[in-house]
Amino acid sequence: MIKKFLVCSVAAITFGAFVSCDDNEKEGDKIEKDVFPVISKANPEAYILTQGNYYSKIEGGLNVVDLTESTLMSKVFSTVNRRSLGATPQCGVAYGGKIYIGMYESNTIEVVDRYTFESVAQISLAGSTEGQQPRYMVAQGGKVYVSMFDGYVARLDTLTRRIDASVKVGPNPEKICIHKGKIYVPNSDGMNYENDYKNGTTVSVVSLSPFAVEKTLTVPLNPGNCVSAGNNVFVLCKGNYKEIPSKVYRIEEDGNTTEIASGNMITADGDKVYIVDAHWDGSGNIYHVYDATAHRLGTLDVRGVDYPNGIAVSSQYDRIIISSNVWGDGMPAYDLPGYIMEYKTDCTFIKRYESGVGEASIFFSVPLD
Amino acid sequence: MRKQAIIASICFATITSAHNTEVSFCSEVSERPDSLTVLQEVEVTERKESKSVTSAVPFQKIDAERIKHEGVTDISDAMRRLAGVNIRDYGGAGGMKTVSVRGLGASHTGVVYDGVSLSDSQTGEIDLSRYTLDNLRSISLYSGENDDIFIPARAASSSVSLFINTFDLPSVFNEGLHTTFRMKTGSFGYYNPFLRCDYNKDRLALSFNAEYIHTRNNYPFKLRNGDYVTTERRENSMMNSWKCESNIRYRFGSSSISGKLYYYDNSRCLPGPVIYYVTESQEHLRDRNFFGQLNYKGRLSDKISLSAITKFNWGNSRYNDVGGQYPGGMLDNNYIQREAYVTAAVLYLPKHGFSLDYSFDWYWNNLTTNSDSKGKIGPYRNSVLQSLAFKYSVGRFSVLARLLYSLYLNGAKNGEAGKDESRLSPSLNISYRVSDDIPLYVRASYKNIFRVPTFNEAYFDNYGSLNLEPEITDQLNLGITYSYSNSDILSNLTLTADAYYNRVTNKIVALPYNMFLWTMSNLGKVRILGLETNLSATVELTSKQKILLTGTYSLQDARTRTSRDMSDWNNQVAYTPVNSGSFSLSWLNPWVDTSIHTIGCGSRYTTNKGISETRLSGYFDTGITLSHLFRLRKCSIECRGDVMNIFNKQYEIVARYPMPGRAWKIGLTLEF
């Protein structure tokens, strides 16, 4: 009896051990590609980057909404290229025939063919002295300008696909914009939370040619987003998330700022600034639209969004895209897939799409100038 | 004579540990005279039942013999051989390791080192990676109340107690100077010398031990990225750690005073999580810990014993990371914790089988940091714990009850302090031997206890909340235990099975205060239903050959049950496997002792949402150990070799932190 028991025990161990081996991978293994629908025509598209939740093993990715067909293609990069975009996709810009995507944690910029979604190049920023950890991108004149969280704005040449220059700006630059040949860089000092972002009170103005800091403007605390509309640049200053509230300001010609409205997300299109004043406590979300030419603040009647976390507007494609979290553990969930709402610019609802976890950036395809 | 010595040793160990109520049993040897006392010969007529069988509360133990014979390789391996234990292991020798038992969370596991509680008032979790097996006498795990009542009140203030006992002082029967030297080396640049010197003369016993660990820890792992699999290495993983400890004991009459000085210094590079396309990491952590403690133990009369301990603890944790995103190009978080601790316990034994204990503990903790804003608030806490416990054993029946009163008074040097807290916490534990003839016991226990918010939870920048309520646990256990011994082949068989129901309320979780800011709140409720079984058996093949067999199995159905409206309603709690277990088979023989052992763990999720992406696969980790002991006159030499994870299984316990694959370790121990 005892012998049988021992034999069974040894057999159990052996079985367990072999079970443990069967899913080990072999180096160099690669499975043949699945066929993925290739975009052969230049339909207008909205791109939604999701950050995922890397430490919980939730991958981020590139999702594409075909604005003509009203279809969503999820995680197109990893589906086509059979590998991950990287950890924490943070920002992107569609420029000409390419999409440029910056990964914050992986510290890379992925250059992707806009029509096939195949990777054209991967630019590693690790160890770079010209800026690391991409936060936001804009493009103009054959260059992609990338704000880097370690205090730089880097210039990526789209032909050579190399960083060909960078300028030192303030601490923790965030969402930049180009306005009249200059890049406006909000220096948030976001990593200095222990000191209430005390050095986050500036916007650096960088001229494109020569590529250098031209001047530094003083703005309210914790600037996080600059947008260009009409003849002005508008800056979202997030305050300290406590007693100093998040507001939108217009930067005047003389560099002073004028308060426009309360809000915690902005985007711009043409001469309009779109402002979202989101309240995750259930007290409702307010959507403003500010006419930068007429200097008039109005409201948008956006319905059906629970916990907005991103907005993009294109009058060229007649679209407003808003991303939202879903309700989780008594709060908007950071580890559950959110959703995307598509509207016309008059707020007519078009479609809801189920998306990924943690929308990071929404942008539209733009033509090569 | 040998029997006498063994019995006397057991008795002495019992009274000096001051953790056992059976002090009166040892009275004839506790007053050790200056000269050798010859004891009367006694005959052993019955085997003493294992505590894991007789205990009214679930109790598991791994002692030095098991560590040696069952091929236990490190503290993480030891913990994973206990049923119901979920260890958070960040991988390798330098990876942080914390322990959660029965789904309650690591903050509910109290760790007691040589009779005195360890603390981390900042995080509430003790990193077990700083403790090694070299000087370990035993690890004992109580899931619920402690079966001994003569303990500090603080040792009974956790849902689960892990007792780490070292060979702190030599036996009184081992006079003179004794030295142990051990050298181990292994894969990934692992070197671990260890030295221990014991001196024992008359009333005085001295002990000193020191060890150093260096490891590059740069083990390879396979990284799967989509369809591509590459072999990478854990970079920036080097660790240099050293520890020294000295102990002294002076005995007078039936009392003794002992002291301990301890210093630990661990400088380790942190590889961080595995991130696609990046191998660089510049994170560094240095942990230092010093403590000194003084113990008095004595018998004031035949019926009253006293234990008193005072301790001062200093701990420093300094984390650095380099990067242009940080203010000044560097993140430098320096935390210093201090603790002053006094405890006294009185044991009263009015009659045989009945014991009563009163324990009083006071301890003061503070935390200072180099942070510029809230970190300088300088939180501190005065804790006063009083415990009244009794244990009554009559015939086949045994009952243990405790009432713990806890008072936590919070203060802050520069700012607002967290809420004060006071509560009464009861526990009741019953054991009943079903028959005089058969060592079959049934047991039942209930414990209500809580933990106060850690300093991080209460004060951390933009994150802590001063209004937090304590997190409360209720534990209910029903078990059956059985032991069998036979002089022929099956010399010992022990089987325990426990079913339990745990409930956590007011669980402290992070919630968004607004879109950008998170803060701690009391929100969660967790319900855990579980089953634990332990099996151990010894088979005497011949007079010189034995087979040792141990196995554990644990079933944990741990569900989040905060609200039906929530997305995680009734989902399995993150990082808690439903199935886990361990198994070891050892063959002790005159040639080469051999042990094969395996640990198994089912799949888990990294969040409470249970979505498929967050699933971590289950794993088996199997190892083999060979050892042999040579004796050369007064010197003994032990050679040991281990192969860990012999099937090179790639797995993760914490997502993005791969565990080492196949690795080896050899060790040589000299004792003289």
mmCIF file with all atom_site columns, N, CA, C and O in Angstrom, chain B residues 445-458:
data_model
loop_
_atom_site.group_PDB
_atom_site.id
_atom_site.type_symbol
_atom_site.label_atom_id
_atom_site.label_alt_id
_atom_site.label_comp_id
_atom_site.label_asym_id
_atom_site.label_entity_id
_atom_site.label_seq_id
_atom_site.pdbx_PDB_ins_code
_atom_site.Cartn_x
_atom_site.Cartn_y
_atom_site.Cartn_z
_atom_site.occupancy
_atom_site.B_iso_or_equiv
_atom_site.pdbx_formal_charge
_atom_site.auth_seq_id
_atom_site.auth_comp_id
_atom_site.auth_asym_id
_atom_site.auth_atom_id
_atom_site.pdbx_PDB_model_num
ATOM 1  N N  . SER B 1 445 ? -12.067 27.622 15.310 1.00 0.00 ? 445 SER B N  1
ATOM 2  C CA . SER B 1 445 ? -11.526 28.882 15.830 1.00 0.00 ? 445 SER B CA 1
ATOM 3  C C  . SER B 1 445 ? -12.194 30.062 15.139 1.00 0.00 ? 445 SER B C  1
ATOM 4  O O  . SER B 1 445 ? -12.663 29.962 14.001 1.00 0.00 ? 445 SER B O  1
ATOM 5  N N  . TYR B 1 446 ? -12.230 31.145 15.879 1.00 0.00 ? 446 TYR B N  1
ATOM 6  C CA . TYR B 1 446 ? -12.750 32.400 15.334 1.00 0.00 ? 446 TYR B CA 1
ATOM 7  C C  . TYR B 1 446 ? -11.855 33.526 15.827 1.00 0.00 ? 446 TYR B C  1
ATOM 8  O O  . TYR B 1 446 ? -11.455 33.560 16.994 1.00 0.00 ? 446 TYR B O  1
ATOM 9  N N  . LYS B 1 447 ? -11.556 34.428 14.948 1.00 0.00 ? 447 LYS B N  1
ATOM 10 C CA . LYS B 1 447 ? -10.762 35.596 15.353 1.00 0.00 ? 447 LYS B CA 1
ATOM 11 C C  . LYS B 1 447 ? -11.259 36.827 14.608 1.00 0.00 ? 447 LYS B C  1
ATOM 12 O O  . LYS B 1 447 ? -11.486 36.783 13.400 1.00 0.00 ? 447 LYS B O  1
ATOM 13 N N  . ASN B 1 448 ? -11.418 37.877 15.369 1.00 0.00 ? 448 ASN B N  1
ATOM 14 C CA . ASN B 1 448 ? -11.739 39.183 14.783 1.00 0.00 ? 448 ASN B CA 1
ATOM 15 C C  . ASN B 1 448 ? -10.579 40.100 15.093 1.00 0.00 ? 448 ASN B C  1
ATOM 16 O O  . ASN B 1 448 ? -10.160 40.222 16.244 1.00 0.00 ? 448 ASN B O  1
ATOM 17 N N  . ILE B 1 449 ? -10.054 40.701 14.065 1.00 0.00 ? 449 ILE B N  1
ATOM 18 C CA . ILE B 1 449 ? -8.903  41.594 14.279 1.00 0.00 ? 449 ILE B CA 1
ATOM 19 C C  . ILE B 1 449 ? -8.930  42.661 13.190 1.00 0.00 ? 449 ILE B C  1
ATOM 20 O O  . ILE B 1 449 ? -9.743  42.592 12.263 1.00 0.00 ? 449 ILE B O  1
ATOM 21 N N  . PHE B 1 450 ? -8.047  43.612 13.272 1.00 0.00 ? 450 PHE B N  1
ATOM 22 C CA . PHE B 1 450 ? -8.027  44.695 12.284 1.00 0.00 ? 450 PHE B CA 1
ATOM 23 C C  . PHE B 1 450 ? -6.607  45.191 12.118 1.00 0.00 ? 450 PHE B C  1
ATOM 24 O O  . PHE B 1 450 ? -5.713  44.847 12.896 1.00 0.00 ? 450 PHE B O  1
ATOM 25 N N  . ARG B 1 451 ? -6.411  45.958 11.092 1.00 0.00 ? 451 ARG B N  1
ATOM 26 C CA . ARG B 1 451 ? -5.128  46.656 10.942 1.00 0.00 ? 451 ARG B CA 1
ATOM 27 C C  . ARG B 1 451 ? -5.416  48.126 10.739 1.00 0.00 ? 451 ARG B C  1
ATOM 28 O O  . ARG B 1 451 ? -6.417  48.502 10.087 1.00 0.00 ? 451 ARG B O  1
ATOM 29 N N  . VAL B 1 452 ? -4.569  48.949 11.313 1.00 0.00 ? 452 VAL B N  1
ATOM 30 C CA . VAL B 1 452 ? -4.738  50.387 11.126 1.00 0.00 ? 452 VAL B CA 1
ATOM 31 C C  . VAL B 1 452 ? -4.051  50.793 9.826  1.00 0.00 ? 452 VAL B C  1
ATOM 32 O O  . VAL B 1 452 ? -3.164  50.087 9.338  1.00 0.00 ? 452 VAL B O  1
ATOM 33 N N  . PRO B 1 453 ? -4.458  51.914 9.232  1.00 0.00 ? 453 PRO B N  1
ATOM 34 C CA . PRO B 1 453 ? -3.806  52.348 7.990  1.00 0.00 ? 453 PRO B CA 1
ATOM 35 C C  . PRO B 1 453 ? -2.307  52.560 8.190  1.00 0.00 ? 453 PRO B C  1
ATOM 36 O O  . PRO B 1 453 ? -1.866  53.023 9.250  1.00 0.00 ? 453 PRO B O  1
ATOM 37 N N  . THR B 1 454 ? -1.552  52.192 7.187  1.00 0.00 ? 454 THR B N  1
ATOM 38 C CA . THR B 1 454 ? -0.111  52.436 7.252  1.00 0.00 ? 454 THR B CA 1
ATOM 39 C C  . THR B 1 454 ? 0.161   53.931 7.073  1.00 0.00 ? 454 THR B C  1
ATOM 40 O O  . THR B 1 454 ? -0.718  54.692 6.657  1.00 0.00 ? 454 THR B O  1
ATOM 41 N N  . PHE B 1 455 ? 1.373   54.329 7.351  1.00 0.00 ? 455 PHE B N  1
ATOM 42 C CA . PHE B 1 455 ? 1.719   55.748 7.156  1.00 0.00 ? 455 PHE B CA 1
ATOM 43 C C  . PHE B 1 455 ? 1.595   56.148 5.685  1.00 0.00 ? 455 PHE B C  1
ATOM 44 O O  . PHE B 1 455 ? 1.208   57.273 5.377  1.00 0.00 ? 455 PHE B O  1
ATOM 45 N N  . ASN B 1 456 ? 1.929   55.248 4.799  1.00 0.00 ? 456 ASN B N  1
ATOM 46 C CA . ASN B 1 456 ? 1.737   55.555 3.372  1.00 0.00 ? 456 ASN B CA 1
ATOM 47 C C  . ASN B 1 456 ? 0.272   55.803 3.058  1.00 0.00 ? 456 ASN B C  1
ATOM 48 O O  . ASN B 1 456 ? -0.079  56.748 2.349  1.00 0.00 ? 456 ASN B O  1
ATOM 49 N N  . GLU B 1 457 ? -0.576  54.937 3.563  1.00 0.00 ? 457 GLU B N  1
ATOM 50 C CA . GLU B 1 457 ? -2.004  55.064 3.268  1.00 0.00 ? 457 GLU B CA 1
ATOM 51 C C  . GLU B 1 457 ? -2.600  56.327 3.882  1.00 0.00 ? 457 GLU B C  1
ATOM 52 O O  . GLU B 1 457 ? -3.539  56.906 3.356  1.00 0.00 ? 457 GLU B O  1
ATOM 53 N N  . ALA B 1 458 ? -2.047  56.742 5.000  1.00 0.00 ? 458 ALA B N  1
ATOM 54 C CA . ALA B 1 458 ? -2.615  57.909 5.680  1.00 0.00 ? 458 ALA B CA 1
ATOM 55 C C  . ALA B 1 458 ? -2.001  59.226 5.231  1.00 0.00 ? 458 ALA B C  1
ATOM 56 O O  . ALA B 1 458 ? -2.673  60.254 5.191  1.00 0.00 ? 458 ALA B O  1
#
